[in-house]
Coordinates of C-alpha atoms in Angstrom, one line a residue:
Chain A
M1 CA 28.9 53.8 226.5
P2 CA 29.9 51.4 223.5
R3 CA 32.3 53.0 221.3
R4 CA 31.7 53.2 217.5
H5 CA 33.3 50.9 215.7
P6 CA 36.0 53.5 213.4
E7 CA 34.9 52.0 210.0
E8 CA 31.1 53.0 211.2
A9 CA 32.9 56.5 210.9
A10 CA 34.0 56.7 207.3
F11 CA 31.2 57.5 205.0
P12 CA 28.1 59.8 206.9
L13 CA 26.4 57.4 207.5
R14 CA 22.5 59.7 207.7
A15 CA 20.1 56.6 206.4
R16 CA 19.3 53.5 207.0
F17 CA 18.8 50.5 205.5
P18 CA 14.5 50.2 205.6
S19 CA 14.6 48.1 208.0
R20 CA 15.6 44.1 208.8
P21 CA 14.4 41.4 206.8
R22 CA 11.6 41.8 204.4
P23 CA 8.5 40.6 206.7
P24 CA 7.4 37.6 205.1
S25 CA 3.7 38.9 206.2
R26 CA 3.2 41.9 204.0
A27 CA 2.2 40.8 200.6
R28 CA 5.0 41.7 198.2
P29 CA 5.0 41.0 194.3
P30 CA 6.1 37.7 194.2
R31 CA 9.9 39.3 192.7
H32 CA 12.1 36.6 193.4
S33 CA 9.3 33.5 191.7
G34 CA 11.1 33.9 188.2
L35 CA 7.4 33.6 186.4
P36 CA 6.9 37.1 185.6
F37 CA 10.4 37.1 183.4
S38 CA 10.0 34.0 181.9
G39 CA 9.2 35.7 178.9
L40 CA 11.8 37.9 178.7
L41 CA 12.4 38.2 175.0
S42 CA 8.7 37.9 173.8
R43 CA 8.6 41.4 176.0
T44 CA 9.5 44.1 174.0
R45 CA 13.0 45.5 175.2
L46 CA 13.3 48.5 173.0
P47 CA 13.4 50.5 175.3
L48 CA 16.9 49.0 176.8
Y49 CA 18.1 49.0 173.5
A50 CA 17.5 52.5 172.5
R51 CA 19.1 53.9 175.4
I52 CA 21.9 52.2 174.7
A53 CA 22.1 53.1 171.2
W54 CA 21.7 56.7 172.7
Y55 CA 24.8 56.0 174.7
G56 CA 26.8 54.9 172.3
F57 CA 25.9 58.3 170.6
R58 CA 26.9 60.1 173.6
R59 CA 29.9 58.1 174.2
H60 CA 31.3 58.6 171.1
S61 CA 30.4 62.0 171.5
A62 CA 33.5 62.5 174.5
Y63 CA 36.0 61.9 171.3
R64 CA 34.7 64.9 169.1
T65 CA 38.1 66.1 168.1
A66 CA 39.1 62.1 167.2
A67 CA 36.2 62.6 165.1
L68 CA 36.8 65.9 163.5
A69 CA 40.3 64.9 162.5
G70 CA 38.6 61.9 161.2
A71 CA 36.3 64.1 159.2
F72 CA 39.2 66.2 157.7
T73 CA 41.4 63.0 156.5
N74 CA 38.1 62.1 155.0
T75 CA 37.8 64.9 152.8
V76 CA 41.8 65.4 152.4
F77 CA 41.5 62.2 150.8
G78 CA 38.1 62.5 149.1
I79 CA 39.2 65.1 147.2
L80 CA 43.0 63.5 145.8
R81 CA 40.7 60.1 145.0
A82 CA 38.1 62.7 142.7
H83 CA 41.5 63.9 141.2
V84 CA 42.5 60.2 140.1
L85 CA 39.0 59.3 139.5
I86 CA 37.9 62.6 137.4
A87 CA 41.4 61.8 135.4
L88 CA 40.1 58.0 134.9
W89 CA 36.5 58.8 133.6
E90 CA 38.2 61.9 131.6
A91 CA 40.3 59.2 129.5
R92 CA 37.1 56.6 129.4
P93 CA 33.9 58.6 129.6
G94 CA 31.2 56.5 130.2
L95 CA 33.0 54.0 132.0
A96 CA 31.0 51.7 134.4
G97 CA 28.0 53.2 133.4
Y98 CA 29.0 56.2 135.3
D99 CA 30.0 59.8 134.4
V100 CA 32.1 62.3 135.6
A101 CA 29.5 63.8 138.2
D102 CA 28.5 60.2 139.1
A103 CA 32.2 59.4 139.7
V104 CA 33.5 62.1 141.8
T105 CA 29.5 61.9 143.8
F106 CA 31.3 58.2 144.1
C107 CA 33.9 59.1 145.8
F108 CA 32.8 61.3 148.0
L109 CA 29.8 59.0 149.3
S110 CA 32.3 56.6 149.7
Q111 CA 34.5 58.3 152.0
A112 CA 31.9 59.6 153.6
F113 CA 30.9 56.4 154.8
I114 CA 34.2 55.2 156.2
G115 CA 33.5 56.5 159.5
P116 CA 29.4 55.1 160.0
M117 CA 29.8 51.7 158.2
Q118 CA 33.5 51.9 160.3
L119 CA 35.2 50.7 156.9
F120 CA 39.1 50.3 158.2
G121 CA 36.8 47.8 160.6
G122 CA 36.8 48.3 164.6
G123 CA 34.2 49.9 166.3
L124 CA 33.2 47.8 168.9
Q125 CA 34.7 47.5 172.1
L126 CA 34.1 43.5 172.6
A127 CA 37.5 42.3 170.9
E128 CA 39.3 44.5 173.3
R129 CA 37.0 43.3 176.3
V130 CA 37.0 39.9 175.1
R131 CA 41.1 39.8 175.5
G132 CA 41.0 42.0 178.4
G133 CA 38.3 39.4 180.1
D134 CA 35.9 42.2 180.6
V135 CA 33.6 40.5 179.0
A136 CA 32.3 38.4 181.8
V137 CA 30.7 41.7 183.0
D138 CA 28.6 41.8 179.0
L139 CA 27.6 38.2 179.6
A140 CA 26.5 38.4 183.2
R141 CA 23.7 40.5 181.8
P142 CA 20.4 39.6 181.2
A143 CA 20.5 41.0 177.5
S144 CA 21.8 39.8 174.5
L145 CA 25.4 40.3 174.0
Q146 CA 24.6 41.1 169.9
A147 CA 21.6 42.9 170.3
W148 CA 24.1 45.0 173.1
N149 CA 26.1 45.7 170.6
L150 CA 24.3 46.3 167.9
A151 CA 22.8 49.2 169.5
D152 CA 25.3 50.6 171.1
D153 CA 27.2 50.8 167.1
L154 CA 24.0 52.3 165.8
G155 CA 24.8 54.4 168.4
R156 CA 28.4 55.3 166.8
A157 CA 27.3 55.3 163.6
A158 CA 24.6 58.4 164.0
Y159 CA 27.3 60.1 165.9
L160 CA 29.8 59.5 162.9
L161 CA 27.3 60.5 160.7
L162 CA 27.3 63.8 161.5
L163 CA 30.7 64.5 162.2
R164 CA 32.4 62.2 159.5
S165 CA 29.4 62.1 157.0
V166 CA 28.8 65.5 156.1
P167 CA 31.8 67.7 155.7
P168 CA 33.2 65.8 153.6
T169 CA 30.2 65.9 151.4
L170 CA 29.7 69.4 151.3
V171 CA 33.5 69.8 150.7
G172 CA 33.3 68.1 147.9
A173 CA 29.7 69.4 147.0
A174 CA 31.8 73.0 146.7
L175 CA 35.1 72.0 145.1
F176 CA 33.8 69.6 142.6
G177 CA 29.8 69.5 142.9
I178 CA 28.5 66.4 142.9
V179 CA 25.3 65.2 142.0
F180 CA 21.7 65.6 145.0
P181 CA 19.4 63.3 144.0
T182 CA 15.9 65.6 143.4
E183 CA 12.7 63.4 144.8
P184 CA 12.1 62.9 148.1
A185 CA 11.7 58.8 147.1
A186 CA 15.1 58.7 146.3
W187 CA 16.3 60.6 149.9
V188 CA 14.0 57.4 151.4
F189 CA 15.5 54.9 149.0
F190 CA 18.9 55.7 150.3
T191 CA 18.5 56.3 153.6
V192 CA 16.8 52.1 154.2
S193 CA 19.9 51.4 151.7
F194 CA 22.5 53.2 154.3
V195 CA 20.4 51.9 157.3
L196 CA 20.8 48.4 155.7
G197 CA 25.0 48.6 155.0
V198 CA 25.4 50.1 158.6
V199 CA 23.5 46.5 160.0
V200 CA 25.4 44.7 157.6
S201 CA 28.9 46.3 158.5
F202 CA 27.9 45.4 162.1
G203 CA 27.0 42.1 161.2
W204 CA 30.6 41.1 160.0
R205 CA 32.7 43.4 162.1
Y206 CA 30.4 41.9 165.4
L207 CA 31.7 38.4 163.9
V208 CA 35.2 39.9 163.7
A209 CA 35.2 40.7 167.1
L210 CA 33.7 37.6 168.5
S211 CA 36.4 35.5 166.7
S212 CA 38.7 36.9 169.8
F213 CA 36.6 34.5 171.7
W214 CA 38.8 31.5 169.6
I215 CA 41.9 33.4 168.1
V216 CA 42.8 35.8 170.9
D217 CA 45.0 37.6 169.2
D218 CA 42.5 38.9 167.1
R219 CA 45.1 41.0 164.8
G220 CA 45.2 38.6 162.3
T221 CA 41.5 38.1 161.9
Q222 CA 41.2 42.1 161.6
S223 CA 43.5 43.1 159.2
L224 CA 42.2 39.8 157.1
S225 CA 38.8 41.9 157.2
L226 CA 39.9 45.1 156.4
V227 CA 41.4 44.3 153.2
L228 CA 38.3 42.5 152.5
M229 CA 36.2 45.7 153.5
M230 CA 38.2 47.8 151.2
F231 CA 38.5 45.9 148.6
F232 CA 34.7 44.5 148.3
S233 CA 33.1 47.1 149.1
G234 CA 33.4 49.7 146.5
M235 CA 36.1 51.8 148.5
V236 CA 39.1 51.4 146.9
L237 CA 38.0 51.1 143.4
P238 CA 34.2 51.3 142.6
L239 CA 33.0 47.4 142.2
N240 CA 31.7 48.0 138.5
L241 CA 34.8 48.6 137.5
F242 CA 35.8 44.9 138.2
P243 CA 35.4 42.7 135.3
G244 CA 33.8 39.4 134.2
W245 CA 32.9 37.1 137.3
L246 CA 35.0 39.0 139.9
G247 CA 32.8 42.0 139.8
T248 CA 29.6 39.6 139.6
L249 CA 30.7 38.1 142.2
A250 CA 32.1 41.2 144.1
Q251 CA 28.9 42.5 144.0
S252 CA 26.8 39.6 145.7
L253 CA 29.3 40.0 148.3
P254 CA 28.3 41.1 152.1
W255 CA 30.9 43.8 151.4
A256 CA 29.0 45.5 148.2
A257 CA 26.3 46.2 150.9
M258 CA 28.5 48.5 152.7
V259 CA 29.6 50.6 150.1
Q260 CA 28.6 50.3 145.8
I261 CA 25.0 49.9 146.9
P262 CA 23.9 52.4 148.9
A263 CA 25.8 54.7 146.7
D264 CA 24.4 53.2 143.6
V265 CA 20.7 53.4 145.3
Y266 CA 21.6 57.2 146.0
L267 CA 23.3 57.7 141.9
G268 CA 20.1 55.7 140.7
K269 CA 21.9 53.4 139.6
R270 CA 20.4 50.3 141.0
D271 CA 17.1 49.2 141.3
A272 CA 15.6 50.5 145.2
L273 CA 13.6 47.2 146.2
E274 CA 16.8 44.3 144.2
A275 CA 19.4 46.5 147.0
F276 CA 17.6 46.5 149.3
A277 CA 16.7 42.3 149.4
L278 CA 20.8 42.0 149.1
Q279 CA 21.3 44.2 152.1
A280 CA 18.3 42.9 154.3
L281 CA 19.1 38.9 152.8
W282 CA 23.1 39.7 154.2
A283 CA 22.2 41.7 157.3
A284 CA 19.9 38.2 158.3
A285 CA 22.5 36.0 157.3
L286 CA 25.3 37.6 159.2
L287 CA 23.2 38.5 162.3
V288 CA 22.1 35.0 162.2
L289 CA 25.1 33.7 162.0
G290 CA 26.5 36.2 164.6
A291 CA 23.5 35.1 167.1
L292 CA 24.9 31.0 166.7
A293 CA 28.6 32.6 167.5
T294 CA 27.4 34.0 170.2
R295 CA 26.2 31.1 171.7
A296 CA 28.8 29.1 170.9
A297 CA 31.1 31.5 172.6
R298 CA 29.0 31.1 175.5
R299 CA 29.1 27.2 175.8
K300 CA 33.2 27.1 175.5
V301 CA 33.6 30.6 176.5
V302 CA 37.1 30.9 178.2
V303 CA 37.0 34.0 180.0
Q304 CA 40.5 35.7 180.5
G305 CA 41.7 37.2 183.6
G306 CA 41.3 36.1 187.1
Chain B
M1 CA 20.5 30.0 198.4
I2 CA 23.7 28.3 196.9
E3 CA 23.9 24.8 196.8
V4 CA 27.3 23.1 195.1
D5 CA 27.2 19.9 194.2
R6 CA 30.1 18.0 193.5
A7 CA 31.1 20.7 190.7
G8 CA 34.1 20.7 188.7
R9 CA 35.4 23.1 185.7
S10 CA 38.5 22.3 183.9
F11 CA 40.1 24.1 180.8
T12 CA 42.3 22.5 177.8
V13 CA 45.7 24.4 177.5
G14 CA 48.3 24.5 175.0
R15 CA 48.8 22.5 171.7
G16 CA 50.1 19.4 170.4
R17 CA 51.9 18.0 172.5
S18 CA 51.9 20.4 175.7
R19 CA 48.1 19.7 175.3
R20 CA 47.2 19.7 178.9
T21 CA 43.9 19.6 181.1
V22 CA 44.0 22.1 184.1
H23 CA 41.6 21.1 186.9
A24 CA 40.3 24.8 188.0
V25 CA 37.6 23.4 190.5
Q26 CA 37.2 19.5 191.3
D27 CA 34.7 18.0 193.2
L28 CA 33.4 21.1 195.1
S29 CA 30.5 21.0 197.4
F30 CA 29.1 24.2 199.7
T31 CA 25.8 25.5 200.6
V32 CA 24.7 29.0 201.5
E33 CA 21.8 29.7 203.3
A34 CA 19.9 32.3 202.9
G35 CA 21.2 35.6 205.1
E36 CA 24.9 34.3 205.0
F37 CA 28.0 36.1 205.0
V38 CA 30.5 33.9 203.2
G39 CA 33.9 34.5 202.6
Y40 CA 35.6 32.6 200.1
L41 CA 39.3 32.9 200.2
G42 CA 42.4 31.3 198.0
P43 CA 45.4 32.1 196.7
N44 CA 45.6 33.2 192.6
G45 CA 44.6 30.7 190.3
A46 CA 42.9 28.6 193.0
G47 CA 39.5 28.9 191.8
K48 CA 37.8 31.1 193.4
S49 CA 36.8 33.6 190.5
T50 CA 36.1 30.4 188.3
T51 CA 33.4 29.6 191.0
I52 CA 32.0 32.6 190.9
K53 CA 31.6 32.5 186.9
M54 CA 30.2 28.9 187.4
L55 CA 27.3 30.7 190.0
T56 CA 26.4 33.6 187.6
G57 CA 26.0 31.2 184.8
I58 CA 29.1 32.7 182.9
L59 CA 31.1 29.5 182.4
A60 CA 29.4 26.2 182.2
P61 CA 30.7 23.4 184.4
T62 CA 32.0 20.4 184.0
S63 CA 30.5 18.2 186.5
G64 CA 28.4 18.3 189.5
R65 CA 25.4 20.7 189.5
I66 CA 25.3 24.1 190.7
E67 CA 22.1 25.9 191.8
V68 CA 21.1 29.7 192.8
A69 CA 18.6 30.9 194.3
G70 CA 16.5 28.0 193.0
L71 CA 17.9 28.3 189.6
D72 CA 20.9 26.3 187.6
P73 CA 23.1 29.5 186.4
L74 CA 23.3 27.7 183.0
R75 CA 19.5 27.4 182.5
R76 CA 18.1 29.9 183.6
R77 CA 21.1 32.3 183.1
T78 CA 18.8 35.3 182.7
D79 CA 16.5 34.6 185.1
L80 CA 18.9 34.4 187.8
T81 CA 20.6 37.7 186.7
R82 CA 17.6 39.2 188.6
R83 CA 17.6 37.4 191.2
I84 CA 21.9 38.0 192.0
G85 CA 24.2 40.9 192.0
V86 CA 27.8 40.9 190.8
V87 CA 30.1 43.1 191.6
F88 CA 33.6 42.0 189.6
G89 CA 36.0 43.8 191.5
Q90 CA 38.6 44.6 188.6
R91 CA 35.8 45.4 185.8
T92 CA 33.2 47.7 185.7
T93 CA 29.8 47.3 184.6
L94 CA 29.2 51.4 184.2
W95 CA 29.9 53.4 180.8
W96 CA 33.4 55.1 181.4
D97 CA 32.3 57.7 179.1
L98 CA 28.9 59.0 181.0
P99 CA 27.6 60.4 184.0
L100 CA 27.5 57.2 186.6
K101 CA 23.9 58.6 186.5
D102 CA 23.3 57.3 183.1
S103 CA 24.5 53.6 184.3
F104 CA 21.7 53.2 186.9
E105 CA 19.7 54.2 184.4
L106 CA 20.2 51.4 182.0
V107 CA 20.6 49.0 185.0
R108 CA 16.7 50.1 185.4
H109 CA 15.6 49.7 181.9
L110 CA 18.3 46.3 182.2
Y111 CA 16.5 44.5 184.8
K112 CA 12.8 46.6 184.4
V113 CA 12.7 47.9 188.1
D114 CA 9.6 49.9 188.8
R115 CA 10.6 54.0 187.8
N116 CA 9.5 54.4 191.9
D117 CA 10.9 51.3 193.7
F118 CA 14.0 52.3 191.9
R119 CA 14.3 55.8 192.5
R120 CA 13.3 55.1 196.2
R121 CA 16.5 52.6 196.0
L122 CA 19.1 54.9 194.4
D123 CA 18.4 57.3 196.9
E124 CA 18.9 55.0 200.0
L125 CA 22.1 53.6 197.7
A126 CA 23.3 57.5 197.2
D127 CA 23.0 58.1 200.8
L128 CA 24.5 55.1 202.4
L129 CA 27.7 55.4 200.0
D130 CA 27.5 58.9 199.8
L131 CA 27.4 59.1 195.8
S132 CA 25.5 62.4 195.8
G133 CA 28.6 64.5 195.0
F134 CA 29.1 62.5 191.6
L135 CA 26.4 60.8 190.3
H136 CA 26.5 63.4 187.6
T137 CA 30.6 62.9 186.8
P138 CA 31.7 60.3 184.0
V139 CA 33.0 57.2 185.1
R140 CA 36.2 57.7 183.6
Q141 CA 36.7 60.8 186.3
L142 CA 35.9 58.9 189.3
S143 CA 38.4 57.7 191.7
L144 CA 38.4 54.0 191.9
G145 CA 37.0 53.9 195.3
Q146 CA 33.8 56.2 194.3
R147 CA 33.8 53.4 190.6
M148 CA 33.5 50.5 192.8
R149 CA 30.6 51.9 194.8
G150 CA 28.9 53.3 191.6
D151 CA 29.7 49.4 190.5
I152 CA 28.1 48.0 194.1
T153 CA 25.1 50.0 193.7
A154 CA 24.6 48.9 189.8
A155 CA 23.9 45.6 190.9
L156 CA 21.7 45.7 194.0
L157 CA 19.5 48.4 192.2
H158 CA 17.5 45.4 191.5
D159 CA 17.9 44.2 195.1
P160 CA 18.8 41.0 195.0
A161 CA 18.7 38.6 196.9
V162 CA 22.7 37.6 196.9
L163 CA 25.6 39.6 196.3
V164 CA 28.9 37.5 195.1
L165 CA 31.3 40.1 195.3
D166 CA 34.7 39.4 193.4
E167 CA 37.4 41.0 195.2
P168 CA 35.4 44.3 196.1
T169 CA 38.2 46.0 198.0
I170 CA 40.9 45.3 195.6
G171 CA 43.1 48.5 195.3
L172 CA 41.3 50.9 197.8
D173 CA 42.3 53.0 200.2
V174 CA 42.5 51.9 203.9
V175 CA 39.3 54.5 204.1
S176 CA 37.2 53.8 201.4
K177 CA 38.0 49.8 202.1
A178 CA 36.7 50.2 206.0
A179 CA 33.5 52.1 204.2
M180 CA 33.0 49.0 202.3
R181 CA 33.6 46.9 204.9
A182 CA 30.8 48.8 206.7
F183 CA 28.5 48.8 203.5
L184 CA 28.1 45.6 203.3
G185 CA 28.1 44.9 206.9
R186 CA 25.0 46.6 207.2
L187 CA 23.5 45.2 204.1
N188 CA 23.5 41.7 205.0
A189 CA 22.5 42.3 208.7
E190 CA 20.0 44.7 207.9
R191 CA 18.5 43.7 204.9
G192 CA 19.2 40.2 205.3
T193 CA 21.3 40.1 201.5
T194 CA 23.1 36.8 201.5
V195 CA 26.7 37.4 200.4
L196 CA 29.4 35.3 198.7
L197 CA 33.0 37.6 199.4
T198 CA 36.4 36.6 197.5
T199 CA 39.2 38.5 198.8
H200 CA 42.9 38.8 199.1
D201 CA 42.2 40.7 202.4
L202 CA 42.1 39.3 205.1
G203 CA 41.2 42.5 206.9
D204 CA 37.6 42.1 204.8
I205 CA 36.8 38.4 206.4
E206 CA 37.7 39.1 209.7
K207 CA 35.7 42.7 209.8
L208 CA 33.0 41.0 207.8
C209 CA 32.4 37.2 207.8
R210 CA 31.0 34.4 210.4
R211 CA 32.3 32.1 208.2
V212 CA 34.8 30.8 206.0
M213 CA 35.7 28.9 202.6
L214 CA 39.1 27.9 201.4
I215 CA 39.4 27.0 198.1
H216 CA 43.4 25.6 197.4
H217 CA 44.2 23.9 193.8
G218 CA 40.8 24.4 192.8
R219 CA 39.5 22.2 196.2
L220 CA 37.6 23.0 199.2
G221 CA 40.1 23.1 201.9
F222 CA 37.9 24.2 204.9
D223 CA 34.4 25.3 205.7
G224 CA 33.8 26.7 208.9
T225 CA 33.9 29.9 211.5
L226 CA 36.9 32.4 211.8
D227 CA 37.5 30.7 215.1
D228 CA 37.2 26.6 213.7
L229 CA 39.9 28.1 211.2
R230 CA 42.5 29.9 213.9
A231 CA 42.1 26.5 215.6
L232 CA 43.8 25.1 212.9
A233 CA 46.9 26.7 213.3
P234 CA 46.8 27.7 216.9
G235 CA 50.7 28.7 217.3
E236 CA 50.3 31.6 214.6
D237 CA 48.8 34.6 215.9
S238 CA 47.1 36.8 213.2
I239 CA 44.3 35.5 210.6
E240 CA 46.8 35.9 208.1
D241 CA 49.6 34.1 209.7
V242 CA 46.8 31.1 210.2
V243 CA 45.8 31.3 206.5
T244 CA 49.5 31.6 205.0
H245 CA 50.2 28.3 207.6
L246 CA 47.4 26.0 205.9
Y247 CA 48.8 27.2 202.4
T248 CA 52.2 26.6 203.1
A249 CA 52.1 23.6 205.5
P250 CA 52.6 20.0 204.3
P251 CA 49.3 18.4 203.2
A252 CA 49.4 16.0 205.9
E253 CA 49.0 18.4 208.2
R254 CA 46.1 19.3 206.8

């Protein structure tokens, strides 16, 4: 009796592969001909990216405690900032076209944006995966690296909107009373502006993350990005407090699309279509830059690690 | 199935005066026919992973020509991914925080696998690789052996004609290793899948590969059967000693 090789007993081998090599006689779909897949991107990949977004949402839900801790911090700092802004606006009523209620609302909105807009940077695993070499796996997939990351990031933003944006807003409303738009159209405008803001934020952070293909240590780019995002988004101070040309410049840079513009759309201080146009322009510009940078990275990529 | 013709890849490293060019792979030529099981050996830094990255279209060769499953890996990368499966043993394609099954569902969408084909193949693979106990467990909770079986499954769900494995048994215990080998052997014998395997475990090679290629300093040093390899160093007993001898012997003897 032929002895079974001990390795065969390692799994309970119940099943067998379906027969020998594929019989050429049987008419199979031309799976390996390549033709059916040539128009890969022209066909909709929506189910794939929708699923990635859903996974991104669920991936973050694995870290609920961290999100709630973030929400707590955002709320506490919101209260501190609100007091500072109240003092400022009581000393200078009507400053920058805001009244005290507007200023407090701006404060809690910007606190609520920290999570979904990822205002402290990061949020993408990409930089770490480039540094560690895991990006090899991502690059080997039949999918766009950028679209994959965007979908994942939208899922992240949606999750953080629920856990990190709602609590500070509610606390702000209860303690200070914030402005709530009454017209449904205002909420639609705000939603569009908010989503565009998240896309601009992604476009920017994707470029920062991608920089680690060229600069192995991305801490420098990350901290530069942090300063730009905090200062030019309106997170530190509303951009309409910036004087003269600096204010004009800050209002037209991409970071304004992440806090100042959606907040102004919420407060009804800015023409919605004009706001969308600027945000969409920056979103498109950053995504195109990201796509070009991805192509360049693919071409000259040095995938780290063995 | 795999054709490599005088392929080379060099990297420029360092800056200023210490700037120099490293040839990770040089003048590499080999052919792998459909249905072969080929072991690809070499010490750390010999150019194994660089070769794999070129075969899968992740890395552009700086010279020469490569064709896998009839396609240029770089120009037809997306089409090629549908014909090959790749497993990087030290990395994972699975979603760390989600149940294993979810990663497989995503693979179905990624490769546009027909729902019925997908179900049938997943059932087969789950049975062969004994996955049923942890299909619904988050990947971060899996043992290394379980995760590796998950990664192999993810690479096979679109039924690729070629499977490229970069150290699939690294870090596995003897039982998991044996199981992995048994599975790969059957995949090749019963399904006819072409397999290219890099490993540092010569047991993998002895159990699985009829043909072995040795790469050293980016060049192909040996290409032949296991017996031919043994014949190169008649004084040595185990295959491990043979390989060690070949790598440490002065070049004239090679």
